[in-house]
């Protein structure tokens, strides 16, 4: 399995965990909710769905009302197929959510993982965020070293492009620092609660959640090519 197809399977399972959908709805959600999938097509999605069905992680059901299902053959139209997550599929997705290996830190996979942080445990979120930050700090160090070596040989426009790329990475590192601080603050709050119970945040699944964002400070796009 390629890394790209693995990310798509992860995202499809995550969306179907929320509710069953047919192919058009899935494609729309992938395009609008997960920017990393802006350019993919039905030709990419349906082989993925067939693979997930073959693995026993999804089942296909005829969508619509019973009357619509009966009328479809008479009208020559194909009945809509709705995809539903199976118990095995849910278990597999939860296993994927718990993984914190190097792939979770890469640009496209991190964007997909972050989109489902609301379904991810705090400890896993922390490991993924810290791994991503470490990866970007390494990238930033290499970019600075490269710029220092080649600065005198670059024209003004190429130099400006290099600076723009560095600023994009620096901005994401600052964003990650805010997220990590927020997660740590929530964990400390949970530990210090008088009754020992967590105060749940509807946006994060556990206490803590996202830092309050300034309107003038949009979050960086992890899939932005300039941050690579």
PDB file of C-alpha atoms in Angstrom:
ATOM      1  CA  UNK A   1       0.000   0.000   0.000  1.00  0.00           C
ATOM      2  CA  UNK A   2       1.338   3.455  -0.909  1.00  0.00           C
ATOM      3  CA  UNK A   3       1.535   6.167   1.715  1.00  0.00           C
ATOM      4  CA  UNK A   4      -1.060   8.218  -0.178  1.00  0.00           C
ATOM      5  CA  UNK A   5      -3.598   5.382  -0.326  1.00  0.00           C
ATOM      6  CA  UNK A   6      -2.979   4.626   3.352  1.00  0.00           C
ATOM      7  CA  UNK A   7      -3.840   8.205   4.273  1.00  0.00           C
ATOM      8  CA  UNK A   8      -7.021   8.047   2.184  1.00  0.00           C
ATOM      9  CA  UNK A   9      -8.146   4.800   3.814  1.00  0.00           C
ATOM     10  CA  UNK A  10      -7.532   6.316   7.248  1.00  0.00           C
ATOM     11  CA  UNK A  11      -9.592   9.407   6.388  1.00  0.00           C
ATOM     12  CA  UNK A  12     -12.463   7.394   4.883  1.00  0.00           C
ATOM     13  CA  UNK A  13     -12.685   5.170   7.973  1.00  0.00           C
ATOM     14  CA  UNK A  14     -12.619   8.244  10.212  1.00  0.00           C
ATOM     15  CA  UNK A  15     -15.433   9.989   8.356  1.00  0.00           C
ATOM     16  CA  UNK A  16     -17.579   6.868   8.235  1.00  0.00           C
ATOM     17  CA  UNK A  17     -17.092   6.402  11.943  1.00  0.00           C
ATOM     18  CA  UNK A  18     -19.118   9.620  12.321  1.00  0.00           C
ATOM     19  CA  UNK A  19     -21.971   8.415  10.093  1.00  0.00           C
ATOM     20  CA  UNK A  20     -22.659   6.231   7.026  1.00  0.00           C
ATOM     21  CA  UNK A  21     -22.320   8.042   3.673  1.00  0.00           C
ATOM     22  CA  UNK A  22     -22.501   7.374  -0.023  1.00  0.00           C
ATOM     23  CA  UNK A  23     -19.582   8.061  -2.338  1.00  0.00           C
ATOM     24  CA  UNK A  24     -20.559  11.590  -3.320  1.00  0.00           C
ATOM     25  CA  UNK A  25     -20.949  12.659   0.314  1.00  0.00           C
ATOM     26  CA  UNK A  26     -17.593  11.111   1.184  1.00  0.00           C
ATOM     27  CA  UNK A  27     -15.825  12.868  -1.667  1.00  0.00           C
ATOM     28  CA  UNK A  28     -17.374  16.193  -0.670  1.00  0.00           C
ATOM     29  CA  UNK A  29     -16.336  15.779   2.974  1.00  0.00           C
ATOM     30  CA  UNK A  30     -12.808  14.791   1.979  1.00  0.00           C
ATOM     31  CA  UNK A  31     -12.539  17.870  -0.237  1.00  0.00           C
ATOM     32  CA  UNK A  32     -14.044  20.366   2.191  1.00  0.00           C
ATOM     33  CA  UNK A  33     -12.923  19.050   5.570  1.00  0.00           C
ATOM     34  CA  UNK A  34      -9.503  17.646   4.720  1.00  0.00           C
ATOM     35  CA  UNK A  35      -7.573  19.990   2.459  1.00  0.00           C
ATOM     36  CA  UNK A  36      -4.954  17.340   1.724  1.00  0.00           C
ATOM     37  CA  UNK A  37      -7.527  15.634  -0.545  1.00  0.00           C
ATOM     38  CA  UNK A  38      -8.490  18.690  -2.610  1.00  0.00           C
ATOM     39  CA  UNK A  39      -7.348  17.222  -5.924  1.00  0.00           C
ATOM     40  CA  UNK A  40      -8.324  13.558  -5.679  1.00  0.00           C
ATOM     41  CA  UNK A  41     -11.037  12.015  -7.868  1.00  0.00           C
ATOM     42  CA  UNK A  42     -13.716   9.349  -7.852  1.00  0.00           C
ATOM     43  CA  UNK A  43     -11.213   7.162  -9.684  1.00  0.00           C
ATOM     44  CA  UNK A  44      -9.137   7.239  -6.502  1.00  0.00           C
ATOM     45  CA  UNK A  45     -11.953   6.975  -3.981  1.00  0.00           C
ATOM     46  CA  UNK A  46     -13.903   3.980  -5.291  1.00  0.00           C
ATOM     47  CA  UNK A  47     -10.971   1.530  -5.489  1.00  0.00           C
ATOM     48  CA  UNK A  48     -10.223   2.540  -1.895  1.00  0.00           C
ATOM     49  CA  UNK A  49     -13.822   1.831  -0.849  1.00  0.00           C
ATOM     50  CA  UNK A  50     -13.784  -1.553  -2.606  1.00  0.00           C
ATOM     51  CA  UNK A  51     -10.568  -2.464  -0.780  1.00  0.00           C
ATOM     52  CA  UNK A  52     -12.075  -1.517   2.587  1.00  0.00           C
ATOM     53  CA  UNK A  53     -15.188  -3.590   1.817  1.00  0.00           C
ATOM     54  CA  UNK A  54     -13.032  -6.568   0.812  1.00  0.00           C
ATOM     55  CA  UNK A  55     -11.116  -6.274   4.083  1.00  0.00           C
ATOM     56  CA  UNK A  56     -14.365  -6.411   6.045  1.00  0.00           C
ATOM     57  CA  UNK A  57     -14.008  -2.879   7.402  1.00  0.00           C
ATOM     58  CA  UNK A  58     -16.990  -1.482   5.462  1.00  0.00           C
ATOM     59  CA  UNK A  59     -20.279  -2.860   4.205  1.00  0.00           C
ATOM     60  CA  UNK A  60     -22.318  -1.616   1.253  1.00  0.00           C
ATOM     61  CA  UNK A  61     -26.001  -0.909   1.731  1.00  0.00           C
ATOM     62  CA  UNK A  62     -28.677   0.386  -0.652  1.00  0.00           C
ATOM     63  CA  UNK A  63     -29.433   3.957   0.354  1.00  0.00           C
ATOM     64  CA  UNK A  64     -32.709   5.876   0.297  1.00  0.00           C
ATOM     65  CA  UNK A  65     -36.182   4.720   1.214  1.00  0.00           C
ATOM     66  CA  UNK A  66     -37.457   1.200   0.357  1.00  0.00           C
ATOM     67  CA  UNK A  67     -39.683   2.769  -2.330  1.00  0.00           C
ATOM     68  CA  UNK A  68     -36.684   4.467  -3.944  1.00  0.00           C
ATOM     69  CA  UNK A  69     -34.705   1.224  -3.858  1.00  0.00           C
ATOM     70  CA  UNK A  70     -37.558  -0.604  -5.657  1.00  0.00           C
ATOM     71  CA  UNK A  71     -38.073   2.210  -8.165  1.00  0.00           C
ATOM     72  CA  UNK A  72     -34.417   2.456  -9.158  1.00  0.00           C
ATOM     73  CA  UNK A  73     -34.308  -0.697 -11.378  1.00  0.00           C
ATOM     74  CA  UNK A  74     -37.604   0.286 -13.060  1.00  0.00           C
ATOM     75  CA  UNK A  75     -36.301   3.738 -13.917  1.00  0.00           C
ATOM     76  CA  UNK A  76     -32.948   2.477 -15.113  1.00  0.00           C
ATOM     77  CA  UNK A  77     -31.120   4.331 -12.371  1.00  0.00           C
ATOM     78  CA  UNK A  78     -28.655   2.641 -10.079  1.00  0.00           C
ATOM     79  CA  UNK A  79     -29.603   2.744  -6.407  1.00  0.00           C
ATOM     80  CA  UNK A  80     -27.225   4.755  -4.249  1.00  0.00           C
ATOM     81  CA  UNK A  81     -24.738   2.688  -2.317  1.00  0.00           C
ATOM     82  CA  UNK A  82     -24.200   3.773   1.278  1.00  0.00           C
ATOM     83  CA  UNK A  83     -21.005   2.741   3.038  1.00  0.00           C
ATOM     84  CA  UNK A  84     -21.171   1.823   6.724  1.00  0.00           C
ATOM     85  CA  UNK A  85     -18.322   1.090   9.112  1.00  0.00           C
ATOM     86  CA  UNK A  86     -18.314  -2.432  10.562  1.00  0.00           C
ATOM     87  CA  UNK A  87     -17.247  -3.352  14.091  1.00  0.00           C
ATOM     88  CA  UNK A  88     -13.980  -4.637  12.621  1.00  0.00           C
ATOM     89  CA  UNK A  89     -13.567  -1.372  10.727  1.00  0.00           C
ATOM     90  CA  UNK A  90     -14.062   0.660  13.887  1.00  0.00           C
ATOM     91  CA  UNK A  91     -11.518  -1.465  15.718  1.00  0.00           C
ATOM     92  CA  UNK A  92      -9.046  -1.053  12.848  1.00  0.00           C
ATOM     93  CA  UNK A  93      -9.529   2.728  12.785  1.00  0.00           C
ATOM     94  CA  UNK A  94      -8.960   2.950  16.534  1.00  0.00           C
ATOM     95  CA  UNK A  95      -5.752   0.974  16.073  1.00  0.00           C
ATOM     96  CA  UNK A  96      -4.639   3.437  13.382  1.00  0.00           C
ATOM     97  CA  UNK A  97      -5.493   6.352  15.686  1.00  0.00           C
ATOM     98  CA  UNK A  98      -3.184   4.966  18.354  1.00  0.00           C
ATOM     99  CA  UNK A  99      -0.148   4.813  16.050  1.00  0.00           C
ATOM    100  CA  UNK A 100       2.512   7.480  16.607  1.00  0.00           C
ATOM    101  CA  UNK A 101       5.272   6.351  14.260  1.00  0.00           C
ATOM    102  CA  UNK A 102       7.242   8.613  11.888  1.00  0.00           C
ATOM    103  CA  UNK A 103       4.529   8.538   9.208  1.00  0.00           C
ATOM    104  CA  UNK A 104       2.227  10.449  11.572  1.00  0.00           C
ATOM    105  CA  UNK A 105       4.604  13.435  11.438  1.00  0.00           C
ATOM    106  CA  UNK A 106       4.810  13.758   7.642  1.00  0.00           C
ATOM    107  CA  UNK A 107       2.998  16.621   5.941  1.00  0.00           C
ATOM    108  CA  UNK A 108      -0.024  14.887   4.376  1.00  0.00           C
ATOM    109  CA  UNK A 109      -0.467  12.232   7.054  1.00  0.00           C
ATOM    110  CA  UNK A 110      -0.194  14.785   9.857  1.00  0.00           C
ATOM    111  CA  UNK A 111      -2.966  16.886   8.299  1.00  0.00           C
ATOM    112  CA  UNK A 112      -5.265  13.850   8.186  1.00  0.00           C
ATOM    113  CA  UNK A 113      -4.325  12.769  11.712  1.00  0.00           C
ATOM    114  CA  UNK A 114      -4.944  16.261  13.063  1.00  0.00           C
ATOM    115  CA  UNK A 115      -8.409  16.342  11.486  1.00  0.00           C
ATOM    116  CA  UNK A 116      -9.376  13.425  13.766  1.00  0.00           C
ATOM    117  CA  UNK A 117      -7.703  14.638  16.950  1.00  0.00           C
ATOM    118  CA  UNK A 118     -11.146  14.967  18.507  1.00  0.00           C
ATOM    119  CA  UNK A 119     -11.346  11.159  18.437  1.00  0.00           C
ATOM    120  CA  UNK A 120      -7.747  10.657  19.606  1.00  0.00           C
ATOM    121  CA  UNK A 121      -6.540  10.180  23.175  1.00  0.00           C
ATOM    122  CA  UNK A 122      -4.502  12.969  24.776  1.00  0.00           C
ATOM    123  CA  UNK A 123      -1.316  10.920  25.119  1.00  0.00           C
ATOM    124  CA  UNK A 124      -1.378  10.046  21.428  1.00  0.00           C
ATOM    125  CA  UNK A 125      -2.107  13.664  20.469  1.00  0.00           C
ATOM    126  CA  UNK A 126       0.874  14.790  22.509  1.00  0.00           C
ATOM    127  CA  UNK A 127       3.238  12.267  20.904  1.00  0.00           C
ATOM    128  CA  UNK A 128       2.099  13.192  17.402  1.00  0.00           C
ATOM    129  CA  UNK A 129       2.375  16.938  18.058  1.00  0.00           C
ATOM    130  CA  UNK A 130       5.808  16.617  19.647  1.00  0.00           C
ATOM    131  CA  UNK A 131       6.986  14.355  16.833  1.00  0.00           C
ATOM    132  CA  UNK A 132       5.746  16.830  14.236  1.00  0.00           C
ATOM    133  CA  UNK A 133       7.474  19.703  16.011  1.00  0.00           C
ATOM    134  CA  UNK A 134      10.739  17.777  16.196  1.00  0.00           C
ATOM    135  CA  UNK A 135      10.520  16.932  12.488  1.00  0.00           C
ATOM    136  CA  UNK A 136       9.934  20.580  11.550  1.00  0.00           C
ATOM    137  CA  UNK A 137      12.721  21.828  13.798  1.00  0.00           C
ATOM    138  CA  UNK A 138      15.108  19.467  11.986  1.00  0.00           C
ATOM    139  CA  UNK A 139      13.800  20.727   8.646  1.00  0.00           C
ATOM    140  CA  UNK A 140      14.215  24.338   9.756  1.00  0.00           C
ATOM    141  CA  UNK A 141      17.813  23.757  10.837  1.00  0.00           C
ATOM    142  CA  UNK A 142      18.637  22.240   7.445  1.00  0.00           C
ATOM    143  CA  UNK A 143      16.966  25.131   5.617  1.00  0.00           C
ATOM    144  CA  UNK A 144      18.934  27.692   7.596  1.00  0.00           C
ATOM    145  CA  UNK A 145      22.192  25.862   6.980  1.00  0.00           C
ATOM    146  CA  UNK A 146      21.450  25.595   3.265  1.00  0.00           C
ATOM    147  CA  UNK A 147      20.555  29.288   3.030  1.00  0.00           C
ATOM    148  CA  UNK A 148      23.750  30.290   4.825  1.00  0.00           C
ATOM    149  CA  UNK A 149      25.823  28.289   2.315  1.00  0.00           C
ATOM    150  CA  UNK A 150      24.088  29.501  -0.838  1.00  0.00           C
ATOM    151  CA  UNK A 151      22.942  33.041   0.056  1.00  0.00           C
ATOM    152  CA  UNK A 152      25.592  34.791  -2.039  1.00  0.00           C
ATOM    153  CA  UNK A 153      24.801  32.686  -5.131  1.00  0.00           C
ATOM    154  CA  UNK A 154      21.050  33.279  -5.099  1.00  0.00           C
ATOM    155  CA  UNK A 155      19.216  36.064  -6.922  1.00  0.00           C
ATOM    156  CA  UNK A 156      16.783  38.235  -4.979  1.00  0.00           C
ATOM    157  CA  UNK A 157      13.667  36.291  -5.971  1.00  0.00           C
ATOM    158  CA  UNK A 158      15.082  32.875  -5.166  1.00  0.00           C
ATOM    159  CA  UNK A 159      16.352  34.224  -1.863  1.00  0.00           C
ATOM    160  CA  UNK A 160      12.911  35.607  -1.046  1.00  0.00           C
ATOM    161  CA  UNK A 161      11.329  32.240  -1.861  1.00  0.00           C
ATOM    162  CA  UNK A 162      13.757  30.519   0.518  1.00  0.00           C
ATOM    163  CA  UNK A 163      12.887  32.996   3.259  1.00  0.00           C
ATOM    164  CA  UNK A 164       9.189  32.483   2.655  1.00  0.00           C
ATOM    165  CA  UNK A 165       9.621  28.730   3.067  1.00  0.00           C
ATOM    166  CA  UNK A 166      11.484  29.216   6.329  1.00  0.00           C
ATOM    167  CA  UNK A 167       8.835  31.583   7.662  1.00  0.00           C
ATOM    168  CA  UNK A 168       6.134  29.017   6.876  1.00  0.00           C
ATOM    169  CA  UNK A 169       7.947  26.350   8.874  1.00  0.00           C
ATOM    170  CA  UNK A 170       8.638  28.767  11.738  1.00  0.00           C
ATOM    171  CA  UNK A 171       4.950  29.717  11.841  1.00  0.00           C
ATOM    172  CA  UNK A 172       3.901  26.064  12.085  1.00  0.00           C
ATOM    173  CA  UNK A 173       6.426  25.429  14.870  1.00  0.00           C
ATOM    174  CA  UNK A 174       4.926  28.324  16.860  1.00  0.00           C
ATOM    175  CA  UNK A 175       1.449  26.918  16.251  1.00  0.00           C
ATOM    176  CA  UNK A 176       2.557  23.489  17.454  1.00  0.00           C
ATOM    177  CA  UNK A 177       4.077  25.039  20.566  1.00  0.00           C
ATOM    178  CA  UNK A 178       0.699  26.599  21.387  1.00  0.00           C
ATOM    179  CA  UNK A 179      -1.101  23.296  20.876  1.00  0.00           C
ATOM    180  CA  UNK A 180       1.377  21.375  23.024  1.00  0.00           C
ATOM    181  CA  UNK A 181       1.147  23.955  25.812  1.00  0.00           C
ATOM    182  CA  UNK A 182      -2.657  23.719  25.698  1.00  0.00           C
ATOM    183  CA  UNK A 183      -2.584  19.921  25.869  1.00  0.00           C
ATOM    184  CA  UNK A 184      -0.198  20.019  28.812  1.00  0.00           C
ATOM    185  CA  UNK A 185      -2.314  22.596  30.616  1.00  0.00           C
ATOM    186  CA  UNK A 186      -5.401  20.433  30.169  1.00  0.00           C
ATOM    187  CA  UNK A 187      -3.573  17.366  31.468  1.00  0.00           C
ATOM    188  CA  UNK A 188      -2.334  19.272  34.519  1.00  0.00           C
ATOM    189  CA  UNK A 189      -5.870  20.575  35.127  1.00  0.00           C
ATOM    190  CA  UNK A 190      -7.232  17.028  34.982  1.00  0.00           C
ATOM    191  CA  UNK A 191      -4.648  15.781  37.470  1.00  0.00           C
ATOM    192  CA  UNK A 192      -5.335  18.629  39.886  1.00  0.00           C
ATOM    193  CA  UNK A 193      -9.154  18.376  39.800  1.00  0.00           C
ATOM    194  CA  UNK A 194     -10.408  17.931  43.412  1.00  0.00           C
ATOM    195  CA  UNK A 195     -12.551  14.903  42.566  1.00  0.00           C
ATOM    196  CA  UNK A 196     -10.003  13.503  40.126  1.00  0.00           C
ATOM    197  CA  UNK A 197     -12.453  13.681  37.213  1.00  0.00           C
ATOM    198  CA  UNK A 198     -11.752  15.283  33.845  1.00  0.00           C
ATOM    199  CA  UNK A 199     -13.646  18.382  32.755  1.00  0.00           C
ATOM    200  CA  UNK A 200     -14.582  17.528  29.214  1.00  0.00           C
ATOM    201  CA  UNK A 201     -14.202  19.902  26.308  1.00  0.00           C
ATOM    202  CA  UNK A 202     -16.582  19.205  23.452  1.00  0.00           C
ATOM    203  CA  UNK A 203     -13.943  20.094  20.868  1.00  0.00           C
ATOM    204  CA  UNK A 204     -11.186  17.844  22.142  1.00  0.00           C
ATOM    205  CA  UNK A 205     -12.725  14.774  23.742  1.00  0.00           C
ATOM    206  CA  UNK A 206     -10.748  15.419  26.923  1.00  0.00           C
ATOM    207  CA  UNK A 207      -9.969  18.497  28.958  1.00  0.00           C
ATOM    208  CA  UNK A 208      -7.546  20.912  27.336  1.00  0.00           C
ATOM    209  CA  UNK A 209      -8.419  21.294  23.665  1.00  0.00           C
ATOM    210  CA  UNK A 210      -7.251  23.924  21.244  1.00  0.00           C
ATOM    211  CA  UNK A 211      -5.785  27.272  22.281  1.00  0.00           C
ATOM    212  CA  UNK A 212      -7.948  30.299  21.601  1.00  0.00           C
ATOM    213  CA  UNK A 213      -6.896  31.640  18.205  1.00  0.00           C
ATOM    214  CA  UNK A 214      -6.606  35.254  17.239  1.00  0.00           C
ATOM    215  CA  UNK A 215      -8.705  36.231  14.218  1.00  0.00           C
ATOM    216  CA  UNK A 216      -5.615  37.666  12.548  1.00  0.00           C
ATOM    217  CA  UNK A 217      -3.545  34.529  13.101  1.00  0.00           C
ATOM    218  CA  UNK A 218      -4.850  31.721  10.846  1.00  0.00           C
ATOM    219  CA  UNK A 219      -3.539  28.208  11.466  1.00  0.00           C
ATOM    220  CA  UNK A 220      -0.823  27.042   9.096  1.00  0.00           C
ATOM    221  CA  UNK A 221      -1.676  24.486   6.458  1.00  0.00           C
ATOM    222  CA  UNK A 222       0.515  21.407   7.082  1.00  0.00           C
ATOM    223  CA  UNK A 223       0.070  20.434   3.423  1.00  0.00           C
ATOM    224  CA  UNK A 224       1.427  23.780   2.196  1.00  0.00           C
ATOM    225  CA  UNK A 225       4.232  23.030  -0.253  1.00  0.00           C
ATOM    226  CA  UNK A 226       6.281  25.937   1.089  1.00  0.00           C
ATOM    227  CA  UNK A 227       6.579  24.210   4.426  1.00  0.00           C
ATOM    228  CA  UNK A 228       8.317  21.177   2.979  1.00  0.00           C
TER     229      UNK A 228
END
